[in-house]
Amino acid sequence: MPDSLQERYSPNCPCFGCGPANAQGLHIRSFPQGDEVVADWTPAAHHEAFPGMLNGGIIGALLDCHSNWAAAYHLMRQAGADAPPCTVTADYAVKLLRPTPSDAPVHLRAHVVEAKDDRATVEATLASGGKVCATCRGTFVAVKPGHPAYHRW
Amino acid sequence: MPDSLQERYSPNCPCFGCGPANAQGLHIRSFPQGDEVVADWTPAAHHEAFPGMLNGGIIGALLDCHSNWAAAYHLMRQAGADAPPCTVTADYAVKLLRPTPSDAPVHLRAHVVEAKDDRATVEATLASGGKVCATCRGTFVAVKPGHPAYHRW
């Protein structure tokens, strides 16, 4: 399997959702695919809301970090840069359409629907067994020098 | 310290966010206080986005579960019931206003802004050091018999 965006651009990142260097994190691995960024992720038992179903906070954490990478990758390509800008989440809104099974992988898809120089709006879905279980829309902003997140991942 | 809502009404719940029985979960402990439900929670190192700052997905997970308990407790009292209905999240929207330090406890506050027989809309904040770092608005629905979450927590 080729390197994910996270492994390629932030291998030492400790982020709970997407940091390759966080031993107890979710380890989201996001890959560009056409105009989208996609990821497959397998729940662990402690990510459940109750036996058999994935917790909604974990669903949001997956969609947040994965969408943030879709935004960063888009802004990088838009600017013709070699590395993504350090983007942070300004907001994200999750709709839980149906229970998400915790005994099967989930599939994440995200795409940028609007972008300016320093920010992007991303829409994303989380599906299980081919059915969309949750959707997300979020805004992700490239931070400037002086922000506590600047060059921190 | 008296029992939290979670310890009183769902001591065996394995939920990642609020289950007393999840050894690797967040263990949110929510307490009624006037018209609000409040909680204090201390981050662990692996909940960070990058060193010193809390991950936005964890922030959403905290606000989601804590708000769900505010909804369940409100619906219980509104119905004059002895135990809360089993509520699930329909949607939640998080705004991240400023970075949230990960080296200090966060304070959660939630209150119901609208309720019907079987659902409630909840607004919540997450603050650190007296400053609101994130807000959330969500909808939480009491599930009916037959739903996979019915009587599962």
Short mmCIF file of C-alpha atoms in Angstrom, two decimals:
data_model
loop_
_atom_site.label_atom_id
_atom_site.label_comp_id
_atom_site.label_asym_id
_atom_site.label_seq_id
_atom_site.Cartn_x
_atom_site.Cartn_y
_atom_site.Cartn_z
CA MET A 1 0.00 0.00 0.00
CA PRO A 2 1.45 3.43 -0.93
CA ASP A 3 1.96 6.11 1.67
CA SER A 4 -1.15 7.91 2.85
CA LEU A 5 -1.22 11.72 2.85
CA GLN A 6 -0.49 11.60 6.58
CA GLU A 7 2.53 9.32 6.17
CA ARG A 8 3.84 11.38 3.29
CA TYR A 9 3.44 14.86 4.77
CA SER A 10 3.25 14.51 8.58
CA PRO A 11 4.81 11.20 9.64
CA ASN A 12 5.62 12.48 13.13
CA CYS A 13 2.20 13.99 13.81
CA PRO A 14 0.67 12.93 17.16
CA CYS A 15 -2.93 13.87 16.25
CA PHE A 16 -5.58 11.64 17.88
CA GLY A 17 -7.47 11.28 14.61
CA CYS A 18 -4.83 11.13 11.91
CA GLY A 19 -1.36 11.15 13.44
CA PRO A 20 0.89 8.27 12.35
CA ALA A 21 2.88 8.84 15.57
CA ASN A 22 -0.06 8.51 18.02
CA ALA A 23 0.03 4.95 19.39
CA GLN A 24 -3.54 5.26 20.76
CA GLY A 25 -5.01 7.33 17.93
CA LEU A 26 -7.37 6.45 15.10
CA HIS A 27 -4.62 6.39 12.44
CA ILE A 28 -6.77 7.60 9.59
CA ARG A 29 -4.95 6.99 6.29
CA SER A 30 -6.28 9.25 3.54
CA PHE A 31 -5.58 8.82 -0.18
CA PRO A 32 -6.36 11.11 -3.13
CA GLN A 33 -8.63 9.44 -5.67
CA GLY A 34 -9.72 11.64 -8.57
CA ASP A 35 -11.37 14.74 -7.11
CA GLU A 36 -11.92 13.03 -3.79
CA VAL A 37 -9.87 11.91 -0.84
CA VAL A 38 -10.83 8.47 0.46
CA ALA A 39 -9.98 6.27 3.43
CA ASP A 40 -10.91 2.90 4.84
CA TRP A 41 -10.90 2.48 8.59
CA THR A 42 -11.64 -0.42 10.91
CA PRO A 43 -13.21 0.22 14.34
CA ALA A 44 -11.84 -1.26 17.55
CA ALA A 45 -14.13 -2.48 20.34
CA HIS A 46 -13.54 0.59 22.48
CA HIS A 47 -14.81 2.89 19.70
CA GLU A 48 -18.38 1.67 20.16
CA ALA A 49 -21.39 3.57 21.49
CA PHE A 50 -22.90 0.25 22.56
CA PRO A 51 -22.15 -3.29 21.44
CA GLY A 52 -22.20 -3.51 17.66
CA MET A 53 -22.53 0.20 16.86
CA LEU A 54 -19.88 2.87 16.36
CA ASN A 55 -19.87 5.96 18.61
CA GLY A 56 -20.98 9.22 16.99
CA GLY A 57 -18.06 11.14 18.44
CA ILE A 58 -15.63 8.75 16.78
CA ILE A 59 -17.59 9.16 13.53
CA GLY A 60 -17.18 12.92 13.83
CA ALA A 61 -13.47 12.60 14.64
CA LEU A 62 -12.94 10.48 11.52
CA LEU A 63 -14.86 12.87 9.29
CA ASP A 64 -13.17 15.94 10.80
CA CYS A 65 -9.56 14.79 10.31
CA HIS A 66 -10.21 13.15 6.94
CA SER A 67 -11.93 16.31 5.65
CA ASN A 68 -9.11 18.45 6.99
CA TRP A 69 -6.68 16.44 4.87
CA ALA A 70 -8.90 16.83 1.82
CA ALA A 71 -8.79 20.59 2.41
CA ALA A 72 -5.02 20.72 2.98
CA TYR A 73 -4.31 18.63 -0.11
CA HIS A 74 -6.61 20.80 -2.24
CA LEU A 75 -5.00 24.03 -1.02
CA MET A 76 -1.54 22.58 -1.66
CA ARG A 77 -2.37 21.72 -5.26
CA GLN A 78 -4.23 24.97 -5.80
CA ALA A 79 -1.10 26.88 -4.72
CA GLY A 80 1.29 24.63 -6.65
CA ALA A 81 3.11 23.95 -3.38
CA ASP A 82 5.25 20.97 -2.43
CA ALA A 83 3.62 20.43 0.94
CA PRO A 84 0.18 21.12 2.38
CA PRO A 85 -0.46 24.23 4.48
CA CYS A 86 -1.20 23.62 8.14
CA THR A 87 -4.99 23.69 8.22
CA VAL A 88 -7.17 23.61 11.31
CA THR A 89 -10.89 22.98 11.68
CA ALA A 90 -13.09 26.06 12.02
CA ASP A 91 -16.35 24.12 12.15
CA TYR A 92 -17.87 20.78 11.24
CA ALA A 93 -21.43 19.54 11.23
CA VAL A 94 -22.26 15.85 11.36
CA LYS A 95 -25.56 14.17 10.47
CA LEU A 96 -26.00 10.61 11.65
CA LEU A 97 -28.43 9.01 9.20
CA ARG A 98 -28.46 5.45 10.52
CA PRO A 99 -26.52 3.37 13.05
CA THR A 100 -22.99 2.51 11.87
CA PRO A 101 -21.97 -1.11 12.53
CA SER A 102 -18.75 -1.44 14.50
CA ASP A 103 -17.89 -4.93 13.22
CA ALA A 104 -17.03 -3.83 9.69
CA PRO A 105 -14.72 -1.25 8.09
CA VAL A 106 -16.10 2.16 7.25
CA HIS A 107 -15.35 4.03 4.04
CA LEU A 108 -14.72 7.77 4.08
CA ARG A 109 -15.01 10.06 1.06
CA ALA A 110 -14.39 13.81 1.09
CA HIS A 111 -14.33 16.51 -1.57
CA VAL A 112 -13.85 20.26 -1.58
CA VAL A 113 -16.99 22.17 -2.56
CA GLU A 114 -15.60 25.69 -2.19
CA ALA A 115 -12.11 27.10 -1.71
CA LYS A 116 -10.36 30.42 -1.22
CA ASP A 117 -6.62 30.99 -0.90
CA ASP A 118 -6.50 30.05 2.76
CA ARG A 119 -9.58 27.93 3.42
CA ALA A 120 -11.80 25.22 2.01
CA THR A 121 -15.28 23.90 2.64
CA VAL A 122 -15.42 20.12 2.48
CA GLU A 123 -18.32 17.69 2.26
CA ALA A 124 -17.75 14.11 3.31
CA THR A 125 -19.55 10.83 3.87
CA LEU A 126 -18.98 7.78 6.04
CA ALA A 127 -20.39 4.54 4.63
CA SER A 128 -20.60 0.96 5.84
CA GLY A 129 -21.45 -1.94 3.56
CA GLY A 130 -22.17 0.50 0.74
CA LYS A 131 -24.71 2.53 2.73
CA VAL A 132 -24.00 6.11 3.78
CA CYS A 133 -24.41 6.23 7.57
CA ALA A 134 -23.20 9.78 8.23
CA THR A 135 -22.44 13.00 6.40
CA CYS A 136 -20.29 15.97 7.33
CA ARG A 137 -19.71 19.51 6.12
CA GLY A 138 -16.80 21.47 7.52
CA THR A 139 -14.60 24.51 7.07
CA PHE A 140 -10.82 24.21 7.30
CA VAL A 141 -8.45 27.15 7.47
CA ALA A 142 -4.71 27.41 6.78
CA VAL A 143 -3.23 29.06 9.84
CA LYS A 144 -0.77 31.93 9.62
CA PRO A 145 2.58 32.38 11.39
CA GLY A 146 1.92 33.08 15.06
CA HIS A 147 -1.06 30.72 15.35
CA PRO A 148 -0.33 27.98 17.89
CA ALA A 149 -0.89 25.35 15.20
CA TYR A 150 1.47 26.91 12.64
CA HIS A 151 3.94 24.29 11.44
CA ARG A 152 2.95 21.98 14.25
CA TRP A 153 2.00 19.05 12.04
CA MET B 1 -18.28 13.23 44.54
CA PRO B 2 -21.87 12.06 43.90
CA ASP B 3 -22.71 9.73 41.05
CA SER B 4 -22.74 11.27 37.62
CA LEU B 5 -25.76 10.75 35.35
CA GLN B 6 -23.80 8.03 33.58
CA GLU B 7 -22.94 6.19 36.79
CA ARG B 8 -26.50 6.49 38.06
CA TYR B 9 -28.37 5.42 34.92
CA SER B 10 -25.96 3.42 32.73
CA PRO B 11 -23.10 2.07 34.87
CA ASN B 12 -22.41 -0.79 32.44
CA CYS B 13 -22.42 1.33 29.29
CA PRO B 14 -19.37 0.77 27.06
CA CYS B 15 -19.74 4.03 25.09
CA PHE B 16 -16.42 5.54 23.95
CA GLY B 17 -17.46 8.99 25.09
CA CYS B 18 -19.46 8.48 28.26
CA GLY B 19 -19.49 4.81 29.22
CA PRO B 20 -18.32 4.08 32.77
CA ALA B 21 -17.50 0.55 31.57
CA ASN B 22 -15.18 1.51 28.68
CA ALA B 23 -11.60 1.20 29.95
CA GLN B 24 -10.23 3.20 27.01
CA GLY B 25 -13.08 5.71 26.70
CA LEU B 26 -13.33 9.37 27.65
CA HIS B 27 -15.41 8.72 30.80
CA ILE B 28 -17.43 11.92 30.64
CA ARG B 29 -19.18 12.47 33.99
CA SER B 30 -22.17 14.78 33.60
CA PHE B 31 -24.03 16.42 36.49
CA PRO B 32 -27.29 18.42 36.52
CA GLN B 33 -26.80 21.98 37.76
CA GLY B 34 -29.88 24.18 37.63
CA ASP B 35 -31.17 24.18 34.06
CA GLU B 36 -27.84 22.96 32.74
CA VAL B 37 -25.82 19.78 32.73
CA VAL B 38 -22.12 20.32 33.42
CA ALA B 39 -18.95 18.26 33.36
CA ASP B 40 -15.24 18.70 33.95
CA TRP B 41 -12.87 16.57 31.94
CA THR B 42 -9.09 16.27 31.81
CA PRO B 43 -7.33 15.45 28.51
CA ALA B 44 -4.74 12.71 28.17
CA ALA B 45 -1.68 13.13 25.95
CA HIS B 46 -3.11 10.94 23.18
CA HIS B 47 -6.17 13.21 22.84
CA GLU B 48 -4.06 15.99 21.33
CA ALA B 49 -4.12 17.34 17.79
CA PHE B 50 -0.52 18.44 18.23
CA PRO B 51 1.53 19.04 21.37
CA GLY B 52 -0.36 21.28 23.74
CA MET B 53 -3.69 21.44 21.91
CA LEU B 54 -6.74 19.21 22.11
CA ASN B 55 -7.98 17.42 18.96
CA GLY B 56 -11.21 18.76 17.44
CA GLY B 57 -12.65 15.28 17.06
CA ILE B 58 -12.26 14.67 20.79
CA ILE B 59 -13.87 18.06 21.43
CA GLY B 60 -16.83 16.97 19.29
CA ALA B 61 -17.02 13.60 21.02
CA LEU B 62 -17.16 15.31 24.42
CA LEU B 63 -19.83 17.77 23.33
CA ASP B 64 -21.87 15.06 21.57
CA CYS B 65 -22.10 12.64 24.51
CA HIS B 66 -22.48 15.36 27.14
CA SER B 67 -25.28 17.00 25.15
CA ASN B 68 -26.96 13.64 24.65
CA TRP B 69 -27.11 13.22 28.43
CA ALA B 70 -28.54 16.71 28.81
CA ALA B 71 -31.26 15.71 26.33
CA ALA B 72 -31.97 12.34 27.97
CA TYR B 73 -32.17 13.87 31.44
CA HIS B 74 -34.51 16.62 30.23
CA LEU B 75 -36.82 14.13 28.48
CA MET B 76 -36.86 11.94 31.61
CA ARG B 77 -37.93 14.84 33.83
CA GLN B 78 -40.39 16.15 31.25
CA ALA B 79 -42.08 12.72 31.20
CA GLY B 80 -41.91 12.26 34.97
CA ALA B 81 -40.03 9.01 34.38
CA ASP B 82 -37.65 7.20 36.72
CA ALA B 83 -34.96 6.64 34.10
CA PRO B 84 -33.89 8.47 30.95
CA PRO B 85 -35.06 7.28 27.55
CA CYS B 86 -32.39 5.86 25.28
CA THR B 87 -31.49 8.82 23.11
CA VAL B 88 -29.21 8.80 20.09
CA THR B 89 -27.59 11.66 18.20
CA ALA B 90 -29.33 12.75 15.00
CA ASP B 91 -26.91 15.58 14.27
CA TYR B 92 -24.38 17.83 15.93
CA ALA B 93 -22.52 20.87 14.69
CA VAL B 94 -19.29 22.03 16.30
CA LYS B 95 -17.63 25.44 16.01
CA LEU B 96 -14.02 25.67 17.11
CA LEU B 97 -13.50 29.27 18.19
CA ARG B 98 -9.92 29.07 19.43
CA PRO B 99 -7.33 26.37 20.18
CA THR B 100 -8.15 24.35 23.30
CA PRO B 101 -5.15 23.71 25.58
CA SER B 102 -4.58 20.04 26.36
CA ASP B 103 -2.68 20.61 29.60
CA ALA B 104 -5.71 21.81 31.58
CA PRO B 105 -9.21 20.51 32.32
CA VAL B 106 -12.08 21.57 30.09
CA HIS B 107 -15.52 22.54 31.36
CA LEU B 108 -18.64 21.44 29.49
CA ARG B 109 -22.05 23.08 29.82
CA ALA B 110 -25.20 21.99 27.99
CA HIS B 111 -28.82 23.06 28.07
CA VAL B 112 -31.94 22.11 26.18
CA VAL B 113 -33.25 24.89 23.94
CA GLU B 114 -36.20 23.03 22.42
CA ALA B 115 -37.93 19.74 23.23
CA LYS B 116 -40.73 17.56 21.97
CA ASP B 117 -41.94 14.29 23.50
CA ASP B 118 -39.21 12.23 21.89
CA ARG B 119 -36.39 14.62 21.04
CA ALA B 120 -34.46 17.63 22.25
CA THR B 121 -32.20 20.26 20.72
CA VAL B 122 -29.23 21.05 22.93
CA GLU B 123 -26.70 23.87 22.90
CA ALA B 124 -23.39 23.34 24.63
CA THR B 125 -20.02 24.96 25.21
CA LEU B 126 -16.54 23.71 25.99
CA ALA B 127 -14.37 26.14 27.93
CA SER B 128 -10.79 26.16 29.17
CA GLY B 129 -9.50 28.61 31.74
CA GLY B 130 -12.82 30.46 31.66
CA LYS B 131 -12.74 31.01 27.88
CA VAL B 132 -15.22 29.30 25.55
CA CYS B 133 -13.13 27.41 22.98
CA ALA B 134 -15.91 25.51 21.19
CA THR B 135 -19.68 25.48 20.85
CA CYS B 136 -22.07 22.76 19.75
CA ARG B 137 -25.71 22.46 18.74
CA GLY B 138 -27.22 19.02 18.35
CA THR B 139 -30.45 17.06 18.07
CA PHE B 140 -30.98 13.96 20.18
CA VAL B 141 -33.83 11.50 19.66
CA ALA B 142 -35.33 8.86 21.97
CA VAL B 143 -35.34 5.65 19.97
CA LYS B 144 -38.34 3.36 19.79
CA PRO B 145 -38.54 -0.39 20.30
CA GLY B 146 -36.95 -2.11 17.32
CA HIS B 147 -34.17 0.45 16.87
CA PRO B 148 -30.77 -1.18 17.32
CA ALA B 149 -30.00 1.22 20.17
CA TYR B 150 -33.23 0.56 22.11
CA HIS B 151 -32.38 -0.32 25.71
CA ARG B 152 -28.74 -0.80 24.83
CA TRP B 153 -27.42 1.64 27.33
#
